[in-house]
Coordinates of C-alpha atoms in Angstrom, one line a residue:
M7 CA -44.8 18.3 6.9
E8 CA -45.4 15.2 8.9
R9 CA -42.4 12.8 8.9
L10 CA -43.0 9.3 7.6
P11 CA -42.1 6.5 10.1
E12 CA -38.8 4.8 9.4
R13 CA -38.8 1.2 8.5
Q14 CA -35.8 -1.2 8.5
V15 CA -35.1 -2.9 5.1
S16 CA -33.7 -6.4 5.5
G17 CA -32.8 -9.4 3.4
P18 CA -31.3 -7.8 0.3
T19 CA -30.3 -9.9 -2.7
V20 CA -26.7 -9.5 -3.7
A21 CA -25.6 -10.8 -7.1
L22 CA -22.0 -11.8 -7.8
V23 CA -21.6 -11.5 -11.5
E24 CA -18.9 -14.2 -11.6
E25 CA -18.0 -17.2 -9.5
F26 CA -15.8 -17.2 -6.3
T27 CA -14.7 -19.8 -3.9
S28 CA -16.9 -20.8 -1.0
A29 CA -14.5 -19.1 1.5
Q30 CA -14.5 -15.9 -0.5
V31 CA -18.3 -15.9 -0.7
A32 CA -18.5 -16.6 3.1
A33 CA -16.4 -13.5 3.7
L34 CA -19.0 -11.5 1.8
Q35 CA -21.9 -13.1 3.5
R36 CA -20.5 -12.4 7.0
A37 CA -20.3 -8.7 6.2
L38 CA -23.8 -8.3 4.6
P39 CA -26.9 -7.4 6.5
T40 CA -28.7 -10.2 8.3
G41 CA -30.9 -12.3 5.9
A42 CA -29.1 -11.3 2.8
T43 CA -29.1 -13.7 -0.2
V44 CA -26.0 -14.1 -2.3
L45 CA -26.3 -15.2 -6.0
Q46 CA -23.2 -16.7 -7.5
D47 CA -22.5 -16.4 -11.3
A48 CA -25.7 -14.3 -11.6
L49 CA -25.1 -13.3 -15.2
G50 CA -24.4 -16.8 -16.4
S51 CA -27.2 -18.4 -14.4
G52 CA -29.8 -15.8 -15.5
T53 CA -30.5 -14.7 -11.8
I54 CA -29.1 -11.2 -12.1
G55 CA -32.5 -9.7 -12.6
Q56 CA -33.3 -10.4 -8.9
A57 CA -30.4 -8.3 -7.7
D58 CA -30.8 -5.4 -5.3
Y59 CA -27.0 -5.0 -5.3
L60 CA -24.3 -6.1 -7.7
V61 CA -20.7 -6.9 -6.9
L62 CA -18.4 -6.8 -9.9
M63 CA -14.7 -7.8 -10.1
Q64 CA -13.7 -9.0 -13.6
E65 CA -16.9 -8.8 -15.6
S66 CA -18.2 -5.4 -16.6
L67 CA -21.9 -4.7 -17.5
D68 CA -23.0 -2.6 -20.4
D69 CA -25.7 0.0 -20.4
D70 CA -28.4 -2.2 -21.7
Q71 CA -27.7 -4.9 -19.0
L72 CA -27.8 -2.3 -16.3
G73 CA -31.0 -0.8 -17.6
A74 CA -32.8 -4.1 -17.5
L75 CA -32.3 -4.5 -13.7
S76 CA -35.5 -3.0 -12.3
S77 CA -34.8 -3.6 -8.6
L78 CA -31.1 -2.6 -8.6
Q79 CA -30.2 -0.1 -5.9
G80 CA -26.4 -0.2 -5.9
V81 CA -23.2 -1.5 -7.6
V82 CA -19.9 -2.2 -5.8
T83 CA -16.8 -2.6 -8.0
I84 CA -13.6 -4.2 -6.8
D85 CA -10.8 -2.1 -8.3
S86 CA -8.2 -5.0 -8.5
G87 CA -10.4 -6.7 -11.1
G88 CA -11.0 -3.8 -13.5
A89 CA -14.7 -4.3 -13.9
T90 CA -16.6 -1.1 -14.8
V91 CA -20.1 0.2 -15.2
S92 CA -21.3 3.5 -16.6
S93 CA -21.7 6.0 -13.7
E94 CA -23.9 8.2 -15.9
I95 CA -26.3 5.4 -16.6
C96 CA -26.4 4.4 -12.9
D97 CA -27.0 8.0 -11.9
S98 CA -29.9 8.2 -14.4
L99 CA -31.4 5.0 -12.9
G100 CA -31.0 6.3 -9.3
V101 CA -28.4 3.5 -8.6
W102 CA -25.4 4.4 -6.4
T103 CA -21.9 3.1 -7.2
E104 CA -18.9 2.7 -5.0
G105 CA -15.5 1.2 -5.5
V106 CA -13.6 -1.1 -3.1
V107 CA -9.8 -0.6 -2.8
S108 CA -7.8 -3.8 -3.0
P109 CA -5.8 -4.5 0.1
G110 CA -2.8 -5.6 -2.0
P111 CA -1.5 -2.2 -2.9
T112 CA -2.3 -0.9 0.6
S113 CA -0.3 -3.8 2.1
V114 CA 2.7 -3.0 0.0
A115 CA 2.5 0.7 0.9
E116 CA 2.2 -0.2 4.6
H117 CA 5.3 -2.4 4.3
T118 CA 7.2 0.4 2.5
V119 CA 6.4 2.8 5.3
M120 CA 7.3 0.2 7.9
M121 CA 10.7 -0.2 6.3
I122 CA 11.2 3.6 6.1
L123 CA 10.4 3.9 9.8
A124 CA 12.7 1.0 10.6
L125 CA 15.6 2.5 8.8
F126 CA 15.3 5.9 10.4
K127 CA 15.1 4.2 13.9
R128 CA 18.1 2.0 13.0
L129 CA 15.9 -0.9 14.0
P130 CA 18.1 -3.7 12.5
T131 CA 21.1 -2.5 14.4
A132 CA 19.2 -1.8 17.6
N133 CA 17.6 -5.3 17.5
Q134 CA 20.9 -7.1 16.8
R135 CA 22.8 -5.3 19.6
L136 CA 19.9 -6.0 22.0
M137 CA 19.9 -9.7 21.1
D138 CA 23.7 -9.8 21.4
G139 CA 23.5 -8.5 24.9
V140 CA 25.3 -5.2 24.2
I141 CA 25.2 -2.8 27.2
V142 CA 27.0 0.5 27.4
E143 CA 29.7 0.5 29.9
G144 CA 28.6 1.7 33.3
M145 CA 24.9 0.9 32.9
A146 CA 23.6 -1.7 35.4
P147 CA 20.1 -3.2 35.2
F148 CA 17.5 -1.9 37.7
V149 CA 13.7 -2.1 38.0
T150 CA 12.1 0.8 36.0
D151 CA 9.2 3.1 36.8
Q152 CA 7.7 6.2 35.2
L153 CA 10.6 8.5 35.9
N154 CA 13.5 6.1 36.2
Y155 CA 14.6 4.0 33.2
S156 CA 17.6 3.2 31.0
Y157 CA 17.8 5.0 27.6
N158 CA 19.6 3.6 24.6
W159 CA 21.6 1.1 26.6
V160 CA 23.0 -0.5 23.4
G161 CA 24.7 2.8 22.5
L162 CA 23.2 3.7 19.1
D163 CA 25.0 6.7 17.7
L164 CA 21.9 8.0 15.8
F165 CA 18.2 7.2 15.5
E166 CA 15.7 9.6 14.1
A167 CA 12.0 10.5 13.7
V168 CA 10.6 10.7 10.1
L169 CA 8.7 13.9 11.1
G170 CA 9.9 16.7 8.8
K171 CA 12.2 14.4 6.7
T172 CA 12.0 14.6 2.9
V173 CA 10.9 11.2 1.5
G174 CA 11.1 10.8 -2.3
L175 CA 8.8 8.5 -4.1
V176 CA 9.8 7.4 -7.6
G177 CA 6.7 6.3 -9.3
V178 CA 3.3 7.0 -7.8
G179 CA 0.7 4.5 -9.0
Q180 CA -1.7 2.7 -6.6
I181 CA 1.0 1.7 -4.2
G182 CA 2.9 5.0 -4.3
L183 CA -0.3 7.0 -3.8
V184 CA -1.2 5.1 -0.6
A185 CA 2.4 5.4 0.6
A186 CA 2.3 9.1 0.0
K187 CA -0.8 9.6 2.1
L188 CA 0.6 7.5 4.9
L189 CA 3.9 9.4 4.9
V190 CA 2.1 12.8 4.8
A191 CA 0.2 11.7 7.9
F192 CA 3.5 11.0 9.6
G193 CA 4.5 14.6 8.9
C194 CA 7.0 13.9 6.1
D195 CA 7.9 16.3 3.3
V196 CA 6.8 14.0 0.4
V197 CA 8.3 14.7 -3.0
Y198 CA 7.6 12.5 -6.0
Y199 CA 8.7 11.8 -9.6
K200 CA 6.5 10.2 -12.2
R201 CA 6.2 10.4 -16.0
N202 CA 2.7 12.0 -15.9
R203 CA 2.8 14.7 -13.3
F204 CA -0.3 15.3 -11.1
S205 CA -2.2 18.6 -11.6
P206 CA -1.4 21.4 -9.2
E207 CA -4.8 20.8 -7.6
E208 CA -4.1 17.1 -7.1
E209 CA -0.7 17.9 -5.6
Q210 CA -2.2 20.4 -3.2
E211 CA -4.9 17.9 -2.2
L212 CA -2.4 15.1 -1.6
G213 CA 0.1 17.4 0.2
I214 CA 3.0 16.4 -2.0
R215 CA 5.3 18.2 -4.5
Y216 CA 7.0 17.2 -7.8
L217 CA 10.7 17.2 -8.5
P218 CA 12.6 16.0 -11.5
F219 CA 14.3 12.6 -10.9
D220 CA 17.8 13.8 -10.2
E221 CA 16.6 16.6 -8.0
L222 CA 14.5 14.2 -6.0
L223 CA 17.5 12.0 -5.4
A224 CA 19.6 14.9 -4.3
E225 CA 17.0 16.3 -1.9
S226 CA 15.6 13.2 -0.3
H227 CA 16.6 11.8 3.1
C228 CA 15.0 8.5 1.9
V229 CA 14.2 7.4 -1.6
S230 CA 11.5 4.7 -2.1
L231 CA 11.1 3.0 -5.5
H232 CA 7.6 2.2 -6.9
N233 CA 8.1 1.9 -10.7
K234 CA 7.1 -1.0 -12.9
F235 CA 9.9 -3.1 -14.3
T236 CA 10.4 -2.8 -18.1
P237 CA 13.6 -3.1 -20.2
E238 CA 13.8 0.7 -20.0
T239 CA 13.7 0.8 -16.2
E240 CA 16.2 -2.1 -15.6
K241 CA 18.9 -0.8 -13.2
M242 CA 17.3 2.7 -13.1
M243 CA 19.0 2.9 -9.7
G244 CA 22.7 2.4 -10.3
A245 CA 26.0 3.9 -9.2
R246 CA 25.2 7.4 -10.7
E247 CA 21.9 7.6 -9.0
F248 CA 23.1 6.4 -5.6
A249 CA 25.9 8.9 -5.8
L250 CA 23.4 11.7 -6.3
M251 CA 21.7 10.8 -3.0
P252 CA 22.9 12.7 0.2
Q253 CA 25.5 11.2 2.4
G254 CA 23.8 9.2 5.1
S255 CA 20.5 8.8 3.3
F256 CA 18.3 5.7 2.9
F257 CA 16.9 3.6 0.1
V258 CA 13.9 1.3 -0.1
N259 CA 12.6 -1.0 -2.8
T260 CA 9.3 -2.8 -2.6
A261 CA 8.7 -2.7 -6.4
R262 CA 10.8 -5.1 -8.5
G263 CA 14.3 -6.3 -7.9
R264 CA 15.7 -5.6 -11.4
L265 CA 15.1 -1.9 -11.1
V266 CA 18.2 -1.8 -8.9
D267 CA 21.8 -2.5 -9.7
E268 CA 22.5 -4.6 -6.6
D269 CA 26.3 -4.3 -6.9
A270 CA 26.0 -0.5 -6.9
L271 CA 23.7 -0.6 -3.9
M272 CA 26.1 -2.8 -2.0
A273 CA 29.0 -0.5 -2.8
A274 CA 27.0 2.5 -1.5
L275 CA 26.3 0.6 1.7
H276 CA 29.8 -0.7 2.2
S277 CA 31.3 2.8 1.6
G278 CA 28.9 4.3 4.1
H279 CA 27.4 6.7 1.5
L280 CA 24.0 5.2 2.3
A281 CA 23.2 4.9 6.0
G282 CA 20.9 1.9 5.2
A283 CA 18.6 0.3 2.7
A284 CA 15.6 -2.0 2.8
L285 CA 14.6 -4.5 0.1
D286 CA 11.5 -6.8 -0.3
V287 CA 12.3 -7.6 -3.9
F288 CA 15.5 -9.0 -5.6
W289 CA 17.1 -10.0 -8.9
W290 CA 17.0 -13.6 -7.8
E291 CA 14.1 -14.8 -5.7
P292 CA 14.7 -16.6 -3.4
I293 CA 18.1 -14.8 -3.1
L294 CA 21.0 -17.1 -3.8
P295 CA 22.6 -18.9 -0.8
D296 CA 26.0 -17.2 -1.5
S297 CA 24.4 -13.8 -2.3
P298 CA 26.6 -10.9 -1.0
L299 CA 23.4 -9.2 0.0
R300 CA 23.4 -11.4 3.1
S301 CA 26.5 -9.7 4.4
A302 CA 25.9 -6.1 3.3
P303 CA 26.0 -3.7 6.2
N304 CA 22.8 -1.9 7.4
L305 CA 20.6 -3.8 4.9
L306 CA 17.1 -4.8 6.0
M307 CA 15.5 -7.6 3.9
T308 CA 12.1 -9.3 3.8
P309 CA 11.3 -12.3 1.5
H310 CA 8.9 -10.6 -0.9
T311 CA 6.1 -10.4 1.7
A312 CA 4.9 -6.8 1.3
G313 CA 1.7 -7.8 -0.5
T314 CA -1.0 -9.9 1.0
P315 CA -1.7 -13.4 -0.6
A316 CA -3.9 -13.1 -3.7
G317 CA -6.6 -15.5 -2.4
D318 CA -6.8 -13.6 0.8
N319 CA -7.1 -10.3 -1.1
V320 CA -10.3 -11.4 -2.8
A321 CA -11.9 -12.5 0.5
L322 CA -10.9 -9.2 2.0
E323 CA -12.2 -7.3 -1.0
L324 CA -15.6 -9.2 -0.9
G325 CA -15.8 -8.5 2.8
S326 CA -15.3 -4.8 2.2
A327 CA -17.9 -4.9 -0.6
G328 CA -20.3 -6.5 2.0
R329 CA -19.7 -3.7 4.5
V330 CA -20.4 -1.1 1.8
I331 CA -23.7 -2.7 1.1
R332 CA -24.6 -3.1 4.8
R333 CA -23.8 0.6 5.3
R334 CA -25.7 1.8 2.3
H335 CA -28.7 -0.6 2.8
G336 CA -29.5 0.5 6.3
V337 CA -32.6 2.4 7.1
V338 CA -34.8 3.9 4.3
R339 CA -37.8 6.1 4.5

């Protein structure tokens, strides 16, 4: 059969079902194919019928609304907003659908993994000793090359790779799921605990394994907390739970401060039972000027900066939506 010549499709019309700021729309426009037209508040203004592509965040469309869009080719949903369309109806209309992952959960997961790596590498201690000018006795500075260099001149007793270490994730929602994938990529043995366990097929696909809560605490070289805060989960990590963790293990919390009994955490750090901990969230935010956390040993803290700013998230999400449309629009026959 003779092949039809390819033709480049340009200038699609992209409808935003709701209103966004000019900066957010600009992020979408930059990512779209050349000549694309963006319609704001398309549902309210009555211009949605012109759409080749839809971008949905908060406002969902029902089946009748979708069926009335004769030129529609694709729908991009932004998962942080919760908008939905019927995939069955879209399939019947020959319309593709694709979701855009919010950068917020991914940013928190990245921050979590950064903290885990920093703890295993003893980064806070290494940095402090370096800045303080600590040099192991007998080491003198010299110009380095490929074969000649000074190793661990501040005299760290221990610093480790995460490869092969068991990392326990308590709560595996959006953030925990991304963290699990990143940690698996680093070669960690990832175990998890959550109320509704994944299916065996999902566990195999993710490369993680389930353990009951107490067993997870007892087997993990590092425990990372990802639960939501409720009255039931307040102080879910207390003296009993820290005592169950192995001597010399680590703890990370990028979820919510009140999940942790901070006095119990400090006791575990001061006693040396925990080799270190990292916190991005606290009972009091900002932490109080006289907070004993400021003097706790081997404690890495960041000022609740794991997630990206909300306004930036929307711009990033719309930019991602634009790239999806540009990739899907492309060349047609």
